[in-house]
Short mmCIF file of N, CA and C in Angstrom, two decimals:
data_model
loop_
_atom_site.label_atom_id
_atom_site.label_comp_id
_atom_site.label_asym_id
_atom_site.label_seq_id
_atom_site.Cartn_x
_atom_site.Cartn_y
_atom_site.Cartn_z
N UNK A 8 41.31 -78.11 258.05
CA UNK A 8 41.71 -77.07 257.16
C UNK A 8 42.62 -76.12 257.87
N UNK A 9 43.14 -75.35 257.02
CA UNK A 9 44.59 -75.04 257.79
C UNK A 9 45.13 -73.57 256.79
N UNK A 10 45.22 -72.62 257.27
CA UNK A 10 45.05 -71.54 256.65
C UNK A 10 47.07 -70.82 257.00
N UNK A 11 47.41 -70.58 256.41
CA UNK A 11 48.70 -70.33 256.79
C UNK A 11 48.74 -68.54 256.43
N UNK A 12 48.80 -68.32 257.54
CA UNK A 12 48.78 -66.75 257.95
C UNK A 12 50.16 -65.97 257.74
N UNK A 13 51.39 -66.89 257.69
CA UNK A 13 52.37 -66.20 258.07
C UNK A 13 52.97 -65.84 256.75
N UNK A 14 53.30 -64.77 255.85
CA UNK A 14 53.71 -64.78 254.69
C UNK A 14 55.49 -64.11 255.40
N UNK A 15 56.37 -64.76 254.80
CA UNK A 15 57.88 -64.29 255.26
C UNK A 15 58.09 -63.59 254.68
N UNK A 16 57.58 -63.40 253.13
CA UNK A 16 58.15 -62.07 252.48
C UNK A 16 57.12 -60.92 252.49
N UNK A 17 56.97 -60.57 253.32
CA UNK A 17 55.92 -59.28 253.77
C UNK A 17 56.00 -58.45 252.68
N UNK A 18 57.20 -57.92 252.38
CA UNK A 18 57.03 -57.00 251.51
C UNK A 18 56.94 -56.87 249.91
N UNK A 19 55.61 -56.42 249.35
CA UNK A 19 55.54 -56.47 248.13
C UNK A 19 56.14 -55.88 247.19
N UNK A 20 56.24 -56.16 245.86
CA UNK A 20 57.14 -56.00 245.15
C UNK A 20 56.22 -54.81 244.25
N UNK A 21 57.07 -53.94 244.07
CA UNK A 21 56.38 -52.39 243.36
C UNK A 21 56.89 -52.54 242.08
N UNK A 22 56.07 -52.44 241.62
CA UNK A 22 55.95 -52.53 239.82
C UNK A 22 56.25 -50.82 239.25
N UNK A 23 57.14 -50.73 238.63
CA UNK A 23 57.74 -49.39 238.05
C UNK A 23 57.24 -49.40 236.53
N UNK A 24 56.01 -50.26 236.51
CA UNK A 24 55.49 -50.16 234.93
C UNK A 24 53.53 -49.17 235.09
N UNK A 25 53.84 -48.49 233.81
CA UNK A 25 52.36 -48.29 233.94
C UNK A 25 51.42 -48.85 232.87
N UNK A 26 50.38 -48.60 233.96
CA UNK A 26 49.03 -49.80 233.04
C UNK A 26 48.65 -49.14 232.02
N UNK A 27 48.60 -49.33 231.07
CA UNK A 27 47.83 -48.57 229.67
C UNK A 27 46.46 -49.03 229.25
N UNK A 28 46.09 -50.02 229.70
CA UNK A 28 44.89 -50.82 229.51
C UNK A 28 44.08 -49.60 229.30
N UNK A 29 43.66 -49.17 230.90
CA UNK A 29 42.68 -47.99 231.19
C UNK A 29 42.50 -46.81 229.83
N UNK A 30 43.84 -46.52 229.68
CA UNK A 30 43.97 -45.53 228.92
C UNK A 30 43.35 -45.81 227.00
N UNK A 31 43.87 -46.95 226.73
CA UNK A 31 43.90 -47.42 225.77
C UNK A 31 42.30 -47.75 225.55
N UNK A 32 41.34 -48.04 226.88
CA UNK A 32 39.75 -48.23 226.86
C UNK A 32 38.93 -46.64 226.47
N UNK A 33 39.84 -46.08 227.53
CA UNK A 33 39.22 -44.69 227.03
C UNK A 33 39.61 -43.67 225.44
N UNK A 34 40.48 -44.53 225.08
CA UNK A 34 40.84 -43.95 223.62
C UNK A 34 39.78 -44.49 222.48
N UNK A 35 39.67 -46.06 222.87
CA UNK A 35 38.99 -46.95 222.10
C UNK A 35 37.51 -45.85 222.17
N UNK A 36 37.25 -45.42 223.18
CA UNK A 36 35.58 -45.20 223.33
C UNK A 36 35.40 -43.38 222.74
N UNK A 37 36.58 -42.39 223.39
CA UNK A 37 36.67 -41.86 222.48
C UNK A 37 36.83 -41.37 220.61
N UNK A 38 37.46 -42.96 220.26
CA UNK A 38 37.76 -43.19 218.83
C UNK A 38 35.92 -43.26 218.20
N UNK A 39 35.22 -44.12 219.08
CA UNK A 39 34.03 -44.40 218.97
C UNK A 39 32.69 -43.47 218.84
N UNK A 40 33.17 -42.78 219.84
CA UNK A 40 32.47 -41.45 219.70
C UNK A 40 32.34 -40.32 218.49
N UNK A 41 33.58 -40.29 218.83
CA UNK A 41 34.21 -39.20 217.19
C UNK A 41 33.74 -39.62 215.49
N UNK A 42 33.87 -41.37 215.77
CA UNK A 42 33.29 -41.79 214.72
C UNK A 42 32.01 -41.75 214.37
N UNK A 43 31.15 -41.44 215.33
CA UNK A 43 29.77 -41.72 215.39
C UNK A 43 29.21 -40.46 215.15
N UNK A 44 29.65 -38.67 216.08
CA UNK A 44 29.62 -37.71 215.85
C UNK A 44 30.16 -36.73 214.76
N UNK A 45 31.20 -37.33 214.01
CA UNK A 45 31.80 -36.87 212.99
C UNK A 45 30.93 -36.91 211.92
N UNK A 46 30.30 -37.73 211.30
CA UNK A 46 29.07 -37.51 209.73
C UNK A 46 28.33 -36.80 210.60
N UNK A 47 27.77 -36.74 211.48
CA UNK A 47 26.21 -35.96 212.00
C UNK A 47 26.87 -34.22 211.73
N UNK A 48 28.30 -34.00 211.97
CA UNK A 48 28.74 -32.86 212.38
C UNK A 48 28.79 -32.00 210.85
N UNK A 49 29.13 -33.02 209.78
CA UNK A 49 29.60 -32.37 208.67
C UNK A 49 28.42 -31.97 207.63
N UNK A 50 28.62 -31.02 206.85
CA UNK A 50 27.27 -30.30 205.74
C UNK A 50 27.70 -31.30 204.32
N UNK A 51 26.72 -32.11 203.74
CA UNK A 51 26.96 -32.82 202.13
C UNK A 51 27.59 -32.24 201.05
N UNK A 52 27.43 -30.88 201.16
CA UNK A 52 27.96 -29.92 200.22
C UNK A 52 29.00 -29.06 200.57
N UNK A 53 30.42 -29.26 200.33
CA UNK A 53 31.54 -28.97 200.95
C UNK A 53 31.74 -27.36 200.50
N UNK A 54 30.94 -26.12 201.40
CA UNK A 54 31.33 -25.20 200.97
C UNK A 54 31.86 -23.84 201.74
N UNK A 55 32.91 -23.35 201.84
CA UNK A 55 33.10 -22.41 202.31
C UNK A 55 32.41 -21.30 202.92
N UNK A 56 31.85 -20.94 203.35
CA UNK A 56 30.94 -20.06 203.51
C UNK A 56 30.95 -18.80 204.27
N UNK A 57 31.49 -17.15 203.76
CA UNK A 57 31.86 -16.06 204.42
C UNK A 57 31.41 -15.94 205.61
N UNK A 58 31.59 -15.35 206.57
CA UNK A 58 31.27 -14.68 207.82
C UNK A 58 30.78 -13.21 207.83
N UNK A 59 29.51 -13.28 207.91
CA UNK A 59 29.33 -11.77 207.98
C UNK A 59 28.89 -11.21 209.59
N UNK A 60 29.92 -10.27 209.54
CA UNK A 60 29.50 -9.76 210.53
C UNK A 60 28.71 -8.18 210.65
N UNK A 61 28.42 -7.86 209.14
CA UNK A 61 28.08 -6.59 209.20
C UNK A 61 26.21 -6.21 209.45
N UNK A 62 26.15 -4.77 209.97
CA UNK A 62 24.50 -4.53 210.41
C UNK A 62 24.04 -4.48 209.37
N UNK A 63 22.92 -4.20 209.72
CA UNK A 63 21.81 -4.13 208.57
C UNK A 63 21.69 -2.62 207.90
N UNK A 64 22.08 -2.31 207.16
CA UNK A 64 22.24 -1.21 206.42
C UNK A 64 20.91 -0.26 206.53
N UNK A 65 20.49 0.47 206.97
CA UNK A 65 19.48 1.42 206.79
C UNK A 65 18.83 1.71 205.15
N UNK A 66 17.99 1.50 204.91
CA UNK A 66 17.01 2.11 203.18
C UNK A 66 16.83 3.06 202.67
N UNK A 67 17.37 3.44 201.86
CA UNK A 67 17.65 4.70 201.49
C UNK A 67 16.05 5.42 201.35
N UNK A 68 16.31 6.43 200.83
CA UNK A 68 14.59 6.86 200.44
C UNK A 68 14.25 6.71 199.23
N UNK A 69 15.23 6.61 198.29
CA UNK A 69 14.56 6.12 197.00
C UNK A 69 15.38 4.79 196.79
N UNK A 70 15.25 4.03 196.99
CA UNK A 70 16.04 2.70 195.91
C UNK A 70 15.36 2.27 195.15
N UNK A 71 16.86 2.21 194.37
CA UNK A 71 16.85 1.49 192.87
C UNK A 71 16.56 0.13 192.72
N UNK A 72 15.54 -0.31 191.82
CA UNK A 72 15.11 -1.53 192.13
C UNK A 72 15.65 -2.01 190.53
N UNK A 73 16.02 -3.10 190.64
CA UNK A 73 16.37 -3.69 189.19
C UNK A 73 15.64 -5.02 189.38
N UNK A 74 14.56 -5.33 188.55
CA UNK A 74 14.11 -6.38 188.72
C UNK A 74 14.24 -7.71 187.40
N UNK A 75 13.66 -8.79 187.79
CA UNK A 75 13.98 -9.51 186.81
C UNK A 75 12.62 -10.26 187.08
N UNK A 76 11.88 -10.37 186.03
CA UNK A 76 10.64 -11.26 185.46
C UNK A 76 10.81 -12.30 185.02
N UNK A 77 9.64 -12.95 185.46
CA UNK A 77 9.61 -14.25 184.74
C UNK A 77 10.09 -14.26 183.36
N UNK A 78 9.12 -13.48 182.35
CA UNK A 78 9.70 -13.89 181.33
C UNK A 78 11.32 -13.30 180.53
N UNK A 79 11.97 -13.37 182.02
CA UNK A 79 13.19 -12.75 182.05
C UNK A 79 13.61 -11.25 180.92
N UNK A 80 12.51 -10.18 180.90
CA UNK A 80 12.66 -9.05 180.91
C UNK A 80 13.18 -8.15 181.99
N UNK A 81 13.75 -7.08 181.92
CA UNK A 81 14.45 -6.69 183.33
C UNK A 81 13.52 -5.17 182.87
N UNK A 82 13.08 -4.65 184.41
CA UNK A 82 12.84 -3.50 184.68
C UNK A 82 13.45 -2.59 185.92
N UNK A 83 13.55 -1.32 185.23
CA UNK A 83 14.63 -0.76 185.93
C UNK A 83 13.54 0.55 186.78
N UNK A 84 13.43 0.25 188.08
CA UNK A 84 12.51 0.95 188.53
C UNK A 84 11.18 0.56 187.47
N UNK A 85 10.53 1.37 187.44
CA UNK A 85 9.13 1.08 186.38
C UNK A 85 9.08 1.33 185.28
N UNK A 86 10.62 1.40 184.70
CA UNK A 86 10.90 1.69 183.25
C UNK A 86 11.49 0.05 182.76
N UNK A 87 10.94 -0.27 181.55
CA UNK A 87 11.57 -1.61 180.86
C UNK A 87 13.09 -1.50 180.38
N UNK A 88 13.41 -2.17 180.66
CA UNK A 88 14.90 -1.90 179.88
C UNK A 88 15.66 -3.05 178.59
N UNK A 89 16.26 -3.20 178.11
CA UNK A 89 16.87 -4.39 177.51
C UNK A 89 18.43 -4.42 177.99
N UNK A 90 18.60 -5.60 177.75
CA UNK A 90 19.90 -6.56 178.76
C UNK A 90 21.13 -5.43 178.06
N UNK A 91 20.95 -5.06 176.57
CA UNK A 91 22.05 -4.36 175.79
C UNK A 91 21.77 -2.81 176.43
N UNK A 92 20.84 -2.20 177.00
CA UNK A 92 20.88 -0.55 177.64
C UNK A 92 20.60 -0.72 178.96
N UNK A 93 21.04 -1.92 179.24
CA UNK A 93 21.25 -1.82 181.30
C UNK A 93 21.83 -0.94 181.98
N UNK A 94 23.58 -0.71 181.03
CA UNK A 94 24.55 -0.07 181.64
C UNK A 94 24.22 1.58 181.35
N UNK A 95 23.85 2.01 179.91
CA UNK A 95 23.20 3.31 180.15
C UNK A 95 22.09 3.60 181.12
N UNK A 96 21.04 2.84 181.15
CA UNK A 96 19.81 3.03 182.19
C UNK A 96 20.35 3.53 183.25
N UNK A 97 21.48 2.36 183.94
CA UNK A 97 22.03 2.64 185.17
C UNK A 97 22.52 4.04 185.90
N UNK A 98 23.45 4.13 184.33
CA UNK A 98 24.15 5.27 184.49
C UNK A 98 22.72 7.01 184.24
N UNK A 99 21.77 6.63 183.36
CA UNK A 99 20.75 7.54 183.46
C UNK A 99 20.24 7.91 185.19
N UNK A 100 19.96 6.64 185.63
CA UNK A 100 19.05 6.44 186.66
C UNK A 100 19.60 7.00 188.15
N UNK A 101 21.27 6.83 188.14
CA UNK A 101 22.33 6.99 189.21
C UNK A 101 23.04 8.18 188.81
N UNK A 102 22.52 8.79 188.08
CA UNK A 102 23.38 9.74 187.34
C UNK A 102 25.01 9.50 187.65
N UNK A 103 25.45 8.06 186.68
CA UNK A 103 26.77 7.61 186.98
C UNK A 103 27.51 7.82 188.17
N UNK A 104 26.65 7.56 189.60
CA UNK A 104 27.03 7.19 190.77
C UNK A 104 27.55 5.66 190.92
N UNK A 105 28.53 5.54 191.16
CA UNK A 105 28.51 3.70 190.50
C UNK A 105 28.55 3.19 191.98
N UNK A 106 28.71 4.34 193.23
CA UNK A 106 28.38 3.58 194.54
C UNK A 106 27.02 3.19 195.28
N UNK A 107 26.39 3.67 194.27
CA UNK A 107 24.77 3.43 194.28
C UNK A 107 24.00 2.07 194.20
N UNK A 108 23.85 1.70 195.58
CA UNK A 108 23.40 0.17 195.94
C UNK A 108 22.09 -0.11 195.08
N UNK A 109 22.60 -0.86 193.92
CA UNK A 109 21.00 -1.55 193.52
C UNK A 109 20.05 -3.27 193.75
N UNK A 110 18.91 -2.42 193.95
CA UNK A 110 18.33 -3.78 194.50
C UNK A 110 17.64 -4.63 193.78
N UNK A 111 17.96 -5.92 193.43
CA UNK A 111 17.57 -6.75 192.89
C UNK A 111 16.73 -7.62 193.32
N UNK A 112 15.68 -7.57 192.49
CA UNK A 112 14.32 -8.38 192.58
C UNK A 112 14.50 -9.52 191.54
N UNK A 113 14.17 -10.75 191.99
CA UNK A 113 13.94 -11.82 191.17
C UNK A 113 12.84 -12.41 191.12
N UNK A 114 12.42 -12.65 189.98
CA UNK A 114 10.88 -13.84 190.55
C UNK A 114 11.24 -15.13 190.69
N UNK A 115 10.49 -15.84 191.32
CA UNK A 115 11.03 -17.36 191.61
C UNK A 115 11.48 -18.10 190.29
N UNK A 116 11.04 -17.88 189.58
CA UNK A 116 10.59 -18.71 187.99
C UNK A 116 12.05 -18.47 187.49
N UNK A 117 12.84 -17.69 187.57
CA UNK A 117 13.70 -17.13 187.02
C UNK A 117 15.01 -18.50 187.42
N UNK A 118 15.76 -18.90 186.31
CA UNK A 118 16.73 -19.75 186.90
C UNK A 118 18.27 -19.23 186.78
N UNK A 119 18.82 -19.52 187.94
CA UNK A 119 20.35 -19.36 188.77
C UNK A 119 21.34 -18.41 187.37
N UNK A 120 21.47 -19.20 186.62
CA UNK A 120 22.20 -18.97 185.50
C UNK A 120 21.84 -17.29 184.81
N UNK A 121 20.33 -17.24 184.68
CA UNK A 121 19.94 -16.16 184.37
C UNK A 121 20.22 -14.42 185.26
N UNK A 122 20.10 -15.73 186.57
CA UNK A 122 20.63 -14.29 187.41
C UNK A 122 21.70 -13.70 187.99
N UNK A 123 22.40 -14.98 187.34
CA UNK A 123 24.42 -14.90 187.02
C UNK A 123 24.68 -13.88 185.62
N UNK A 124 23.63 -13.81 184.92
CA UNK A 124 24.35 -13.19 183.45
C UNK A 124 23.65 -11.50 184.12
N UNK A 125 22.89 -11.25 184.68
CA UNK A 125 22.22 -9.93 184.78
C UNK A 125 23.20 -9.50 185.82
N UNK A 126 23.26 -10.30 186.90
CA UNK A 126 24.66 -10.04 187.70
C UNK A 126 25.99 -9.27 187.31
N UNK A 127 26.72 -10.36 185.94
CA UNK A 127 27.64 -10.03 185.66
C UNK A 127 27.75 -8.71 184.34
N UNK A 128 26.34 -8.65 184.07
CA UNK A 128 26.15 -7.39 184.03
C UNK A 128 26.03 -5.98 184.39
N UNK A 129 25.86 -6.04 185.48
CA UNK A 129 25.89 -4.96 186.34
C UNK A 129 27.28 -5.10 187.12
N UNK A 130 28.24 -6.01 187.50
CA UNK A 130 29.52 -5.78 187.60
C UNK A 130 29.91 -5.09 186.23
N UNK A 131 29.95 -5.62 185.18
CA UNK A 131 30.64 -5.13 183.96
C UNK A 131 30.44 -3.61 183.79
N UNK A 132 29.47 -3.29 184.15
CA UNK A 132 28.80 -1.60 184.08
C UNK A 132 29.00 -0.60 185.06
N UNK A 133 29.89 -1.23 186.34
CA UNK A 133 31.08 -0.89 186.98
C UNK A 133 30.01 -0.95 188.55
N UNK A 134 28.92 -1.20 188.57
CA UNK A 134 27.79 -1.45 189.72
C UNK A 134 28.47 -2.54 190.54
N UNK A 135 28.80 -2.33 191.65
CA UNK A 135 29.44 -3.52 192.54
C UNK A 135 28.64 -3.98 193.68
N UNK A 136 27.74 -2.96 193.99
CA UNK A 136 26.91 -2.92 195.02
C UNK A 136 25.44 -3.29 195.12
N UNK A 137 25.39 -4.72 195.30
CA UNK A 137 24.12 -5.12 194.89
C UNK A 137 23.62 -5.81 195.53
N UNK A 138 22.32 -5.53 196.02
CA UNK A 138 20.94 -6.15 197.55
C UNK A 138 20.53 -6.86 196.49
N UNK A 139 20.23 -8.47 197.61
CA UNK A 139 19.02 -9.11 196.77
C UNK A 139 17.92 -8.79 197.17
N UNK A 140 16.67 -8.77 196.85
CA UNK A 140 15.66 -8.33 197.54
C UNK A 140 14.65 -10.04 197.59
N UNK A 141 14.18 -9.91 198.84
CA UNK A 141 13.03 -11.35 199.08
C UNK A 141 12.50 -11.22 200.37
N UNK A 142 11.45 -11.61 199.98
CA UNK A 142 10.24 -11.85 201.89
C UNK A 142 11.06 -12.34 202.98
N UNK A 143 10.64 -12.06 203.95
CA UNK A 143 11.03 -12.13 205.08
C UNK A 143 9.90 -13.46 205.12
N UNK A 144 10.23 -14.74 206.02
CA UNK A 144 9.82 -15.94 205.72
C UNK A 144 8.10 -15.60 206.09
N UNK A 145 7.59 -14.92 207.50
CA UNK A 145 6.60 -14.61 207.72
C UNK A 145 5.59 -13.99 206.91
N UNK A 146 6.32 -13.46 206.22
CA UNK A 146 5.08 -12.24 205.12
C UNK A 146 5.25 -12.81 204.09
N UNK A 147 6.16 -14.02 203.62
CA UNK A 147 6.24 -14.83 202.50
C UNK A 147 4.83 -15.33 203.23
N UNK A 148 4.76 -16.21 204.05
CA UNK A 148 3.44 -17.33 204.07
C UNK A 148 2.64 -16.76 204.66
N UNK A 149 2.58 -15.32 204.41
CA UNK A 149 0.62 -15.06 204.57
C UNK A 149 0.28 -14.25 203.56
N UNK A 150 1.39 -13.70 202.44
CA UNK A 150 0.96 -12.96 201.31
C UNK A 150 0.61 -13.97 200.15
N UNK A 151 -0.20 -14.01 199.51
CA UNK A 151 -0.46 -14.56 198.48
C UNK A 151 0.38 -14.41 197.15
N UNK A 152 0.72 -15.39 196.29
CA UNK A 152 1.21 -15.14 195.15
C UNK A 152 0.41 -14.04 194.54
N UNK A 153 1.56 -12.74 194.07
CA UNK A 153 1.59 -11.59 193.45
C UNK A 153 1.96 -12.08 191.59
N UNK A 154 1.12 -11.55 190.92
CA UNK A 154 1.66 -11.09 189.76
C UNK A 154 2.38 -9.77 189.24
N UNK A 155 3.02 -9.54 188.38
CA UNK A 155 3.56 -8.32 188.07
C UNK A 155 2.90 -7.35 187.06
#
C-alpha cells in the first residue's frame, strides 16, 4: 500500500461563494417556531381593548348609586324610579350637576342589552360619568348570595 503524500498543487482554491444552507436551517426552524407560538399568542375574540392607565379614584362621601334589579326596576339611591323619570331623578338627586359620577349596580340576572338601554339612558340625560359597581373576587366568594 502506498500512500502518496506529495500533492503539487498545494494551494487551495478559495471559494468567493457563501453557504446559505446554515442560514436557510435556521430560518426553516425559526418559521417553525413562530408557527407553533403564534395561535398560543393570539385571544379568539378579536378585540381592541383600551389601556388604562388611570388611579383609582378616591369615594366620594355620598355616592350616587343607580341600581338595576332583577326584575329590571331601577332604584335611584333608595328611591324607585321609572326608566321615563331617570333623567329628572338625576337631575333632582345631583341637583343638575351632570359631572356627578354615578354608580351603577347591576344584579347578575340582569342581561347585557338591558344594561345597554339604562346606560344609554343616562348618556342621553347628559350623565357621562359612570362606575360600575361589583365584588372584589375575595368578598364575592365568602359573602353569600344577598337579596334586595
Amino acid at each position: 500500500m502506498a500512500v502518496q503524500l506529495d500533492h503539487r498543487d498545494d494551494d487551495l482554491a478559495e471559494t468567493h461563494e457563501i453557504n446559505v444552507t446554515p442560514f436557510i436551517d435556521v430560518i426553516l426552524v425559526l418559521l417553525i417556531i413562530f408557527m407553533v407560538a403564534a395561535p398560543l399568542a393570539t385571544v379568539d375574540v378579536p378585540v381592541d381593548l383600551p389601556v388604562s392607565n388611570a388611579a383609582q379614584q378616591p369615594r366620594p362621601e355620598r355616592p350616587l348609586y343607580l341600581t338595576i334589579r332583577a326584575d329590571l326596576g331601577l332604584t335611584l339611591g333608595e328611591e324607585t324610579v321609572t326608566r321615563e323619570g331617570l333623567a329628572a331623578a338625576l337631575d333632582a338627586a345631583t341637583k343638575r350637576n351632570r359631572e356627578e359620577r354615578i354608580f351603577l349596580r347591576v344584579d347578575q340576572a340582569v342581561a347585557y342589552g338591558d344594561v345597554m338601554q339604562v346606560m344609554n339612558a343616562l348618556r342621553a340625560a347628559g350623565y357621562l360619568k359612570v362606575a360600575l359597581v361589583g365584588l372584589e373576587q375575595a368578598a364575592a366568594a365568602a359573602a353569600p348570595t344577598a337579596s334586595p
